[in-house]
Amino acid sequence: MAQVMEPFAGQSAGSPLAGSPFADSGPADPGRPIPCRVLLLEDSGMDADLVREHLMMIDDHAFDIHRVETRQAFIDAIADGGPYDLILSDFDLPDFDGMSALAIARDRLPRVPFIFVSGMLGEENAIEALKKGATDYVVKLRMERLQVVVRRALVEARDRNELADKRAALAESEARLRFAL
């Protein structure tokens, strides 16, 4: 069963944890949950609790969920609190919209999976969101999908990040070889 992580000493309850579980490509300790920092953009406390409960059902993960409700809090969290391993966002908020949040996240945290969790997404908006870089979406009436979508997004992000890191290391190695010759 997943757990919600307690912050480390000296951190506030809402602050993300330092270090990423996806930065190390080594094998995970099978008895230890994988830490996962989540930025949750959600204005409804009840919906935030629902998301939290569904994340808790994901085995072998310990989630540190940082919830924000406004545009400015979202921007501040990305600028001050990152990095995050996952961003979950409502689509329709009182002073902000999910597509704007997606654009900000893609600009500042392009490697982090972004999943819409919304009751008002609609098929056309969902397609547009995916075209603009959203990883996936979950309709609040079908929250049971959240577990599968989150697990898949985290695995794909880890694999994509490992590949990008290996390509960068290879390019650096090739550059050093050319310089040496």
Coordinates of N, CA, C and O in Angstrom, one line a residue:
M1 N 0.8 -1.2 0.0 CA 0.0 0.0 0.0 C 0.9 1.2 0.0 O 1.9 1.3 0.7
A2 N 0.5 2.3 -0.7 CA 1.3 3.5 -0.8 C 1.1 4.2 0.5 O 0.2 4.0 1.3
Q3 N 2.0 5.2 0.7 CA 1.9 6.0 1.9 C 2.1 7.5 1.5 O 2.8 7.7 0.6
V4 N 1.6 8.4 2.3 CA 1.9 9.8 2.2 C 3.1 10.0 3.0 O 3.1 9.7 4.2
M5 N 4.1 10.6 2.4 CA 5.4 10.8 3.1 C 5.3 12.0 4.1 O 4.7 13.0 3.8
E6 N 6.0 11.8 5.2 CA 6.2 12.9 6.1 C 7.4 13.7 5.6 O 8.4 13.1 5.2
P7 N 7.4 15.0 5.8 CA 8.6 15.8 5.4 C 9.8 15.5 6.3 O 9.6 15.1 7.4
F8 N 11.0 15.6 5.7 CA 12.2 15.5 6.5 C 12.3 16.6 7.5 O 11.7 17.6 7.4
A9 N 13.2 16.4 8.5 CA 13.4 17.4 9.5 C 13.7 18.7 8.9 O 14.5 18.8 8.0
G10 N 13.1 19.8 9.4 CA 13.4 21.1 8.8 C 12.6 21.5 7.7 O 12.7 22.6 7.2
Q11 N 11.7 20.6 7.1 CA 10.9 21.0 6.0 C 9.5 21.2 6.5 O 9.0 20.5 7.4
S12 N 8.8 22.0 5.9 CA 7.3 22.2 6.2 C 6.6 21.1 5.5 O 7.0 20.4 4.6
A13 N 5.3 20.9 6.0 CA 4.5 19.8 5.5 C 4.3 19.9 4.0 O 4.1 18.9 3.3
G14 N 4.3 21.1 3.4 CA 4.0 21.2 2.0 C 5.2 21.2 1.1 O 5.0 21.3 -0.1
S15 N 6.4 21.3 1.7 CA 7.6 21.4 0.9 C 8.0 20.1 0.3 O 7.9 19.0 0.9
P16 N 8.4 20.1 -1.0 CA 8.8 18.8 -1.7 C 10.1 18.3 -1.1 O 10.9 19.1 -0.5
L17 N 10.3 17.1 -1.2 CA 11.5 16.4 -0.7 C 12.7 16.7 -1.7 O 12.5 16.8 -2.9
A18 N 13.9 16.7 -1.2 CA 15.1 16.9 -2.0 C 15.4 15.6 -2.7 O 15.3 14.5 -2.1
G19 N 16.0 15.7 -3.9 CA 16.4 14.5 -4.6 C 15.3 13.8 -5.3 O 14.2 13.8 -4.8
S20 N 15.5 13.3 -6.5 CA 14.5 12.6 -7.2 C 14.7 11.1 -7.2 O 15.8 10.6 -7.4
P21 N 13.6 10.3 -7.1 CA 13.8 8.9 -7.2 C 14.1 8.4 -8.6 O 14.6 7.3 -8.8
F22 N 14.0 9.3 -9.6 CA 14.2 8.9 -10.9 C 15.6 9.4 -11.4 O 16.0 9.1 -12.5
A23 N 16.4 10.1 -10.5 CA 17.7 10.5 -10.9 C 18.7 9.3 -10.8 O 19.6 9.2 -11.6
D24 N 18.4 8.4 -10.0 CA 19.3 7.2 -9.8 C 18.7 6.0 -10.6 O 17.5 5.6 -10.3
S25 N 19.4 5.5 -11.5 CA 18.8 4.4 -12.3 C 19.1 3.1 -11.7 O 18.7 2.1 -12.3
G26 N 19.7 3.0 -10.5 CA 19.9 1.7 -9.8 C 18.7 1.1 -9.4 O 17.6 1.7 -9.3
P27 N 18.7 -0.2 -9.1 CA 17.5 -0.9 -8.6 C 17.0 -0.4 -7.3 O 17.8 -0.1 -6.4
A28 N 15.7 -0.3 -7.2 CA 15.1 0.1 -5.9 C 15.1 -1.0 -4.9 O 15.1 -2.2 -5.2
D29 N 15.2 -0.6 -3.6 CA 15.1 -1.5 -2.6 C 13.6 -2.1 -2.5 O 12.7 -1.3 -2.4
P30 N 13.4 -3.4 -2.7 CA 12.1 -3.9 -2.9 C 11.2 -3.7 -1.6 O 10.0 -3.7 -1.7
G31 N 11.8 -3.6 -0.5 CA 11.0 -3.4 0.7 C 10.7 -1.9 1.1 O 10.0 -1.6 2.0
R32 N 11.3 -1.0 0.3 CA 11.2 0.4 0.6 C 10.4 1.1 -0.4 O 10.6 0.9 -1.6
P33 N 9.4 1.9 0.0 CA 8.6 2.6 -1.0 C 9.4 3.7 -1.8 O 10.3 4.3 -1.3
I34 N 9.0 3.8 -3.0 CA 9.7 4.8 -3.9 C 9.1 6.2 -3.6 O 7.9 6.4 -3.7
P35 N 9.9 7.2 -3.2 CA 9.4 8.5 -3.0 C 9.0 9.2 -4.2 O 9.6 9.0 -5.3
C36 N 7.9 9.9 -4.2 CA 7.3 10.6 -5.3 C 6.8 11.9 -4.9 O 5.8 12.0 -4.1
R37 N 7.3 13.0 -5.4 CA 6.8 14.3 -5.1 C 5.8 14.8 -6.1 O 6.1 14.8 -7.3
V38 N 4.6 15.1 -5.6 CA 3.5 15.4 -6.5 C 3.1 16.9 -6.2 O 2.9 17.3 -5.1
L39 N 3.0 17.6 -7.3 CA 2.4 19.0 -7.2 C 0.9 18.8 -7.7 O 0.7 18.4 -8.8
L40 N 0.0 19.1 -6.8 CA -1.4 19.0 -7.1 C -2.1 20.4 -7.2 O -2.1 21.1 -6.2
L41 N -2.5 20.7 -8.4 CA -3.3 22.0 -8.6 C -4.8 21.7 -8.5 O -5.3 21.1 -9.5
E42 N -5.4 22.0 -7.4 CA -6.8 21.6 -7.2 C -7.4 22.6 -6.2 O -6.9 22.8 -5.1
D43 N -8.5 23.2 -6.6 CA -9.2 24.2 -5.7 C -10.1 23.6 -4.7 O -10.5 24.2 -3.7
S44 N -10.6 22.4 -5.0 CA -11.6 21.7 -4.1 C -10.9 20.8 -3.1 O -10.2 19.9 -3.5
G45 N -11.1 21.0 -1.8 CA -10.6 20.2 -0.8 C -11.0 18.8 -0.9 O -10.3 17.8 -0.7
M46 N -12.3 18.6 -1.2 CA -12.9 17.2 -1.3 C -12.2 16.5 -2.5 O -11.9 15.3 -2.3
D47 N -12.0 17.2 -3.6 CA -11.4 16.5 -4.8 C -9.9 16.2 -4.5 O -9.4 15.2 -4.9
A48 N -9.3 17.1 -3.8 CA -7.9 16.9 -3.4 C -7.8 15.6 -2.5 O -6.9 14.8 -2.7
D49 N -8.7 15.5 -1.6 CA -8.7 14.3 -0.7 C -9.0 13.0 -1.5 O -8.4 12.0 -1.3
L50 N -9.8 13.1 -2.5 CA -10.1 12.0 -3.4 C -8.9 11.6 -4.1 O -8.5 10.4 -4.2
V51 N -8.2 12.5 -4.7 CA -6.9 12.2 -5.4 C -5.9 11.6 -4.4 O -5.3 10.6 -4.8
R52 N -5.8 12.2 -3.3 CA -4.9 11.6 -2.3 C -5.2 10.2 -1.9 O -4.3 9.3 -1.9
E53 N -6.5 9.9 -1.7 CA -6.9 8.5 -1.4 C -6.5 7.5 -2.5 O -6.1 6.4 -2.3
H54 N -6.7 8.0 -3.8 CA -6.4 7.1 -4.9 C -4.9 6.9 -5.1 O -4.5 5.8 -5.4
L55 N -4.1 7.9 -4.8 CA -2.7 7.8 -4.8 C -2.2 6.8 -3.8 O -1.3 6.0 -4.0
M56 N -2.9 6.8 -2.6 CA -2.5 5.9 -1.5 C -2.7 4.4 -1.9 O -2.1 3.6 -1.3
M57 N -3.5 4.2 -2.9 CA -3.7 2.8 -3.3 C -2.7 2.3 -4.3 O -2.7 1.1 -4.6
I58 N -1.7 3.1 -4.7 CA -0.6 2.7 -5.5 C 0.5 2.0 -4.7 O 1.1 2.7 -3.8
D59 N 0.7 0.8 -4.9 CA 1.7 0.0 -4.1 C 3.1 0.5 -4.3 O 3.4 1.0 -5.4
D60 N 3.9 0.4 -3.3 CA 5.3 0.7 -3.4 C 5.7 2.1 -3.7 O 6.8 2.4 -4.2
H61 N 4.8 3.0 -3.4 CA 5.2 4.5 -3.6 C 4.8 5.2 -2.3 O 3.9 4.9 -1.6
A62 N 5.6 6.2 -2.0 CA 5.4 7.1 -0.9 C 5.2 8.5 -1.4 O 6.2 9.0 -2.0
F63 N 4.0 9.1 -1.4 CA 3.8 10.3 -2.0 C 3.9 11.5 -1.1 O 3.4 11.5 0.0
D64 N 4.6 12.5 -1.5 CA 4.7 13.8 -0.8 C 3.9 14.8 -1.7 O 4.3 15.2 -2.7
I65 N 2.6 15.1 -1.3 CA 1.7 15.8 -2.1 C 1.7 17.3 -1.6 O 1.4 17.6 -0.5
H66 N 2.0 18.2 -2.5 CA 2.0 19.6 -2.3 C 0.9 20.2 -3.1 O 0.9 20.2 -4.3
R67 N -0.2 20.6 -2.4 CA -1.4 21.1 -3.0 C -1.4 22.6 -3.1 O -1.0 23.3 -2.1
V68 N -1.7 23.1 -4.3 CA -1.8 24.6 -4.5 C -3.2 24.8 -5.1 O -3.7 23.9 -5.8
E69 N -3.7 26.0 -5.0 CA -5.1 26.3 -5.4 C -5.2 27.4 -6.4 O -6.2 27.6 -7.1
T70 N -4.1 28.2 -6.6 CA -4.1 29.4 -7.4 C -3.0 29.4 -8.4 O -2.0 28.7 -8.2
R71 N -3.1 30.3 -9.4 CA -2.1 30.5 -10.4 C -0.7 30.9 -9.7 O 0.3 30.3 -10.0
Q72 N -0.8 31.9 -8.9 CA 0.5 32.3 -8.2 C 1.1 31.3 -7.4 O 2.3 31.1 -7.4
A73 N 0.3 30.5 -6.6 CA 0.8 29.4 -5.8 C 1.4 28.3 -6.7 O 2.5 27.8 -6.3
F74 N 0.8 28.1 -7.8 CA 1.4 27.1 -8.7 C 2.7 27.5 -9.3 O 3.7 26.8 -9.3
I75 N 2.8 28.8 -9.7 CA 4.1 29.3 -10.2 C 5.1 29.3 -9.2 O 6.3 28.9 -9.4
D76 N 4.8 29.8 -7.9 CA 5.7 29.8 -6.8 C 6.2 28.4 -6.5 O 7.4 28.2 -6.2
A77 N 5.3 27.4 -6.5 CA 5.7 26.0 -6.2 C 6.7 25.5 -7.2 O 7.7 24.8 -6.8
I78 N 6.5 25.8 -8.5 CA 7.4 25.3 -9.5 C 8.7 26.0 -9.4 O 9.8 25.4 -9.5
A79 N 8.7 27.3 -9.1 CA 9.9 28.1 -9.0 C 10.7 27.8 -7.7 O 11.9 27.7 -7.7
D80 N 10.0 27.7 -6.6 CA 10.6 27.6 -5.3 C 10.7 26.2 -4.8 O 11.7 25.8 -4.1
G81 N 9.7 25.4 -5.0 CA 9.6 24.1 -4.4 C 10.1 22.9 -5.2 O 10.3 21.9 -4.6
G82 N 10.3 23.1 -6.5 CA 10.6 21.9 -7.3 C 11.9 21.3 -6.8 O 12.5 21.7 -5.9
P83 N 12.3 20.2 -7.4 CA 11.6 19.5 -8.5 C 10.5 18.6 -8.1 O 10.6 18.1 -6.9
Y84 N 9.6 18.3 -8.9 CA 8.5 17.4 -8.7 C 8.7 16.2 -9.6 O 9.3 16.3 -10.7
D85 N 8.1 15.1 -9.2 CA 8.1 13.9 -10.0 C 6.9 13.8 -10.8 O 6.8 13.0 -11.8
L86 N 5.8 14.5 -10.5 CA 4.5 14.4 -11.1 C 3.7 15.6 -10.8 O 3.7 16.2 -9.7
I87 N 2.9 16.1 -11.8 CA 2.0 17.2 -11.6 C 0.6 16.7 -12.0 O 0.4 16.2 -13.1
L88 N -0.3 16.9 -11.1 CA -1.7 16.6 -11.3 C -2.5 17.9 -11.2 O -2.2 18.7 -10.3
S89 N -3.4 18.1 -12.2 CA -4.0 19.4 -12.3 C -5.5 19.3 -12.6 O -5.9 18.5 -13.5
D90 N -6.3 20.1 -11.9 CA -7.7 20.2 -12.4 C -7.7 21.0 -13.7 O -6.7 21.7 -13.9
F91 N -8.7 21.0 -14.4 CA -8.8 21.7 -15.7 C -9.4 23.1 -15.5 O -8.9 24.0 -16.1
D92 N -10.4 23.2 -14.7 CA -11.1 24.4 -14.5 C -11.0 24.9 -13.1 O -11.5 24.3 -12.2
L93 N -10.3 26.0 -12.9 CA -10.2 26.6 -11.5 C -10.7 28.0 -11.6 O -10.8 28.7 -12.6
P94 N -11.0 28.6 -10.4 CA -11.6 30.0 -10.4 C -10.8 31.0 -11.0 O -11.3 31.9 -11.8
D95 N -9.5 31.1 -10.8 CA -8.6 32.2 -11.3 C -7.6 31.6 -12.3 O -6.6 32.4 -12.6
F96 N -7.7 30.4 -12.7 CA -6.6 29.8 -13.5 C -7.3 28.7 -14.3 O -8.3 28.2 -14.0
D97 N -6.6 28.3 -15.4 CA -7.1 27.1 -16.1 C -6.0 26.1 -16.3 O -4.8 26.5 -16.3
G98 N -6.3 24.9 -16.5 CA -5.4 23.8 -16.6 C -4.5 24.0 -17.8 O -3.3 23.6 -17.8
M99 N -4.9 24.5 -18.9 CA -4.1 24.6 -20.1 C -3.0 25.6 -19.9 O -1.8 25.4 -20.3
S100 N -3.3 26.7 -19.1 CA -2.2 27.6 -18.7 C -1.2 27.0 -17.8 O 0.0 27.2 -17.9
A101 N -1.7 26.2 -16.9 CA -0.8 25.4 -16.0 C 0.1 24.5 -16.8 O 1.3 24.4 -16.5
L102 N -0.5 23.8 -17.7 CA 0.3 22.9 -18.6 C 1.4 23.7 -19.3 O 2.5 23.2 -19.4
A103 N 1.1 24.8 -19.9 CA 2.1 25.6 -20.6 C 3.2 26.0 -19.7 O 4.4 25.9 -20.1
I104 N 2.9 26.4 -18.5 CA 3.9 26.8 -17.5 C 4.8 25.6 -17.1 O 6.0 25.7 -17.1
A105 N 4.1 24.5 -16.9 CA 4.9 23.3 -16.5 C 5.8 22.8 -17.6 O 6.9 22.4 -17.4
R106 N 5.3 22.8 -18.9 CA 6.1 22.4 -20.0 C 7.3 23.3 -20.2 O 8.3 22.9 -20.6
D107 N 7.1 24.6 -19.9 CA 8.2 25.5 -20.1 C 9.2 25.3 -19.0 O 10.4 25.4 -19.3
R108 N 8.8 25.2 -17.8 CA 9.8 25.1 -16.6 C 10.2 23.7 -16.2 O 11.3 23.6 -15.6
L109 N 9.3 22.7 -16.4 CA 9.6 21.4 -15.9 C 9.2 20.4 -17.1 O 8.3 19.6 -16.9
P110 N 9.9 20.5 -18.2 CA 9.5 19.7 -19.4 C 9.6 18.2 -19.2 O 8.9 17.5 -19.9
R111 N 10.4 17.7 -18.3 CA 10.5 16.2 -18.1 C 9.5 15.7 -17.1 O 9.4 14.4 -16.9
V112 N 8.7 16.5 -16.4 CA 7.8 16.0 -15.4 C 6.4 15.7 -16.0 O 5.8 16.5 -16.7
P113 N 5.9 14.5 -15.8 CA 4.6 14.1 -16.3 C 3.5 15.0 -15.8 O 3.5 15.4 -14.6
F114 N 2.6 15.4 -16.6 CA 1.5 16.3 -16.3 C 0.2 15.6 -16.6 O 0.0 15.3 -17.8
I115 N -0.6 15.4 -15.6 CA -1.9 14.6 -15.8 C -3.0 15.5 -15.3 O -3.0 16.0 -14.2
F116 N -4.0 15.6 -16.2 CA -5.2 16.3 -15.8 C -6.1 15.4 -15.0 O -6.3 14.2 -15.5
V117 N -6.7 15.9 -13.9 CA -7.7 15.1 -13.2 C -8.8 16.1 -13.0 O -8.8 17.1 -12.3
S118 N -9.9 15.9 -13.9 CA -10.9 16.9 -13.9 C -12.3 16.3 -14.2 O -12.4 15.2 -14.8
G119 N -13.3 17.0 -13.8 CA -14.7 16.6 -14.1 C -15.2 17.2 -15.3 O -16.2 16.9 -15.8
M120 N -14.5 18.3 -15.8 CA -15.0 19.1 -16.9 C -14.1 19.1 -18.1 O -14.0 20.1 -18.8
L121 N -13.3 18.1 -18.4 CA -12.4 18.2 -19.4 C -13.0 18.1 -20.8 O -12.8 18.9 -21.6
G122 N -13.8 17.1 -21.1 CA -14.4 16.9 -22.4 C -13.4 16.4 -23.4 O -12.2 16.6 -23.3
E123 N -13.9 15.7 -24.4 CA -13.1 15.0 -25.4 C -12.2 16.0 -26.2 O -11.0 15.8 -26.4
E124 N -12.8 17.1 -26.7 CA -12.0 18.1 -27.5 C -10.9 18.7 -26.6 O -9.7 18.8 -27.1
N125 N -11.2 19.1 -25.4 CA -10.1 19.6 -24.5 C -9.1 18.6 -24.2 O -7.9 18.9 -24.1
A126 N -9.5 17.4 -24.0 CA -8.5 16.3 -23.7 C -7.5 16.1 -24.9 O -6.3 16.0 -24.7
I127 N -8.1 16.1 -26.1 CA -7.2 15.9 -27.3 C -6.3 17.1 -27.4 O -5.1 17.0 -27.6
E128 N -6.8 18.3 -27.2 CA -5.9 19.5 -27.3 C -4.8 19.5 -26.2 O -3.7 19.8 -26.5
A129 N -5.2 19.0 -25.0 CA -4.2 19.0 -23.9 C -3.1 18.0 -24.2 O -1.9 18.2 -24.0
L130 N -3.5 16.8 -24.8 CA -2.5 15.8 -25.1 C -1.6 16.4 -26.3 O -0.3 16.1 -26.2
K131 N -2.1 17.1 -27.2 CA -1.3 17.7 -28.3 C -0.3 18.7 -27.7 O 0.8 18.9 -28.3
K132 N -0.7 19.4 -26.6 CA 0.1 20.4 -26.1 C 1.1 19.9 -25.0 O 1.8 20.7 -24.4
G133 N 1.1 18.6 -24.8 CA 2.1 18.0 -23.9 C 1.6 17.4 -22.7 O 2.5 16.9 -21.9
A134 N 0.3 17.3 -22.4 CA -0.1 16.6 -21.2 C 0.2 15.1 -21.4 O 0.1 14.6 -22.5
T135 N 0.5 14.5 -20.3 CA 0.8 13.0 -20.3 C -0.4 12.2 -20.5 O -0.5 11.2 -21.2
D136 N -1.5 12.6 -19.8 CA -2.7 11.9 -19.8 C -3.8 12.7 -19.1 O -3.5 13.8 -18.6
Y137 N -5.0 12.1 -19.0 CA -6.0 12.8 -18.2 C -6.9 11.7 -17.6 O -7.0 10.6 -18.0
V138 N -7.5 12.1 -16.4 CA -8.4 11.2 -15.7 C -9.7 12.0 -15.4 O -9.6 13.1 -14.9
V139 N -10.8 11.5 -15.8 CA -12.1 12.1 -15.5 C -12.4 11.7 -14.0 O -12.3 10.6 -13.6
K140 N -12.9 12.7 -13.2 CA -13.1 12.5 -11.8 C -14.2 11.4 -11.6 O -14.2 10.8 -10.5
L141 N -15.1 11.2 -12.5 CA -16.1 10.2 -12.4 C -15.5 8.8 -12.5 O -16.1 7.8 -12.2
R142 N -14.2 8.7 -13.0 CA -13.6 7.4 -13.3 C -12.2 7.4 -12.6 O -11.2 7.1 -13.2
M143 N -12.2 7.8 -11.3 CA -10.9 8.0 -10.6 C -10.1 6.7 -10.4 O -8.9 6.7 -10.2
E144 N -10.8 5.5 -10.6 CA -10.1 4.3 -10.5 C -9.0 4.2 -11.5 O -8.0 3.5 -11.4
R145 N -9.1 5.0 -12.6 CA -8.0 5.0 -13.7 C -6.7 5.7 -13.2 O -5.7 5.5 -13.7
L146 N -6.9 6.6 -12.1 CA -5.7 7.4 -11.7 C -4.5 6.5 -11.3 O -3.4 6.8 -11.7
Q147 N -4.7 5.4 -10.7 CA -3.6 4.5 -10.3 C -2.9 4.0 -11.5 O -1.6 4.1 -11.5
V148 N -3.5 3.5 -12.5 CA -2.9 3.0 -13.7 C -2.2 4.1 -14.4 O -1.0 4.0 -14.9
V149 N -2.8 5.2 -14.6 CA -2.3 6.4 -15.3 C -1.0 6.9 -14.6 O 0.0 7.2 -15.3
V150 N -1.1 7.1 -13.3 CA 0.1 7.6 -12.6 C 1.2 6.6 -12.7 O 2.4 7.0 -12.9
R151 N 1.0 5.4 -12.4 CA 2.1 4.4 -12.5 C 2.7 4.4 -13.8 O 4.0 4.4 -14.0
R152 N 1.9 4.3 -14.9 CA 2.5 4.4 -16.3 C 3.3 5.6 -16.5 O 4.4 5.6 -17.1
A153 N 2.8 6.8 -16.1 CA 3.4 8.0 -16.3 C 4.8 8.1 -15.6 O 5.8 8.6 -16.2
L154 N 4.8 7.6 -14.4 CA 6.1 7.6 -13.7 C 7.1 6.7 -14.3 O 8.3 7.0 -14.4
V155 N 6.7 5.5 -14.7 CA 7.6 4.6 -15.4 C 8.1 5.1 -16.7 O 9.3 5.1 -17.0
E156 N 7.2 5.7 -17.5 CA 7.6 6.3 -18.8 C 8.6 7.5 -18.6 O 9.6 7.6 -19.3
A157 N 8.3 8.3 -17.6 CA 9.2 9.4 -17.3 C 10.6 9.0 -16.8 O 11.6 9.5 -17.3
R158 N 10.6 8.0 -16.0 CA 11.9 7.4 -15.5 C 12.7 6.9 -16.7 O 13.9 7.2 -16.9
D159 N 12.0 6.1 -17.6 CA 12.7 5.6 -18.8 C 13.2 6.7 -19.7 O 14.3 6.6 -20.2
R160 N 12.3 7.7 -20.0 CA 12.7 8.8 -20.9 C 13.8 9.6 -20.3 O 14.8 10.0 -21.0
N161 N 13.8 9.8 -19.0 CA 14.9 10.6 -18.3 C 16.2 9.8 -18.4 O 17.3 10.4 -18.6
E162 N 16.2 8.5 -18.1 CA 17.4 7.7 -18.2 C 18.0 7.7 -19.6 O 19.2 7.9 -19.7
L163 N 17.1 7.6 -20.6 CA 17.6 7.7 -22.0 C 18.2 9.0 -22.3 O 19.3 9.1 -22.9
A164 N 17.6 10.1 -21.9 CA 18.1 11.4 -22.2 C 19.5 11.6 -21.5 O 20.4 12.2 -22.0
D165 N 19.6 11.1 -20.2 CA 20.8 11.2 -19.5 C 21.9 10.4 -20.2 O 23.1 10.9 -20.3
K166 N 21.6 9.2 -20.6 CA 22.6 8.4 -21.3 C 23.0 9.0 -22.7 O 24.2 9.0 -23.0
R167 N 22.1 9.6 -23.4 CA 22.4 10.3 -24.6 C 23.3 11.5 -24.3 O 24.3 11.7 -25.1
A168 N 23.1 12.2 -23.3 CA 23.9 13.4 -22.9 C 25.3 12.9 -22.5 O 26.3 13.5 -22.9
A169 N 25.4 11.8 -21.8 CA 26.7 11.3 -21.4 C 27.5 10.8 -22.6 O 28.7 11.0 -22.7
L170 N 26.8 10.1 -23.5 CA 27.4 9.7 -24.8 C 27.9 10.8 -25.6 O 29.1 10.8 -26.1
A171 N 27.1 11.9 -25.7 CA 27.6 13.1 -26.5 C 28.8 13.7 -25.8 O 29.7 14.1 -26.5
E172 N 28.8 13.8 -24.5 CA 29.9 14.3 -23.8 C 31.2 13.5 -24.0 O 32.3 14.0 -24.2
S173 N 31.0 12.2 -23.9 CA 32.1 11.3 -24.1 C 32.7 11.4 -25.5 O 33.9 11.4 -25.7
E174 N 31.8 11.5 -26.5 CA 32.2 11.6 -27.9 C 33.0 13.0 -28.1 O 34.0 13.0 -28.8
A175 N 32.5 14.0 -27.5 CA 33.2 15.3 -27.6 C 34.6 15.3 -27.0 O 35.5 15.8 -27.5
R176 N 34.7 14.6 -25.8 CA 36.0 14.5 -25.2 C 37.0 13.6 -26.1 O 38.2 13.9 -26.2
L177 N 36.4 12.6 -26.7 CA 37.2 11.8 -27.6 C 37.7 12.6 -28.8 O 38.9 12.5 -29.2
R178 N 36.8 13.4 -29.4 CA 37.2 14.2 -30.5 C 38.3 15.2 -30.1 O 39.2 15.5 -30.8
F179 N 38.2 15.8 -28.9 CA 39.1 16.7 -28.4 C 40.5 16.1 -28.2 O 41.5 16.6 -28.5
A180 N 40.5 14.8 -27.7 CA 41.7 14.1 -27.4 C 42.4 13.7 -28.7 O 43.6 13.5 -28.7
L181 N 41.7 13.5 -29.8 CA 42.3 13.1 -31.0 C 42.7 14.3 -31.8 O 43.5 14.5 -32.4

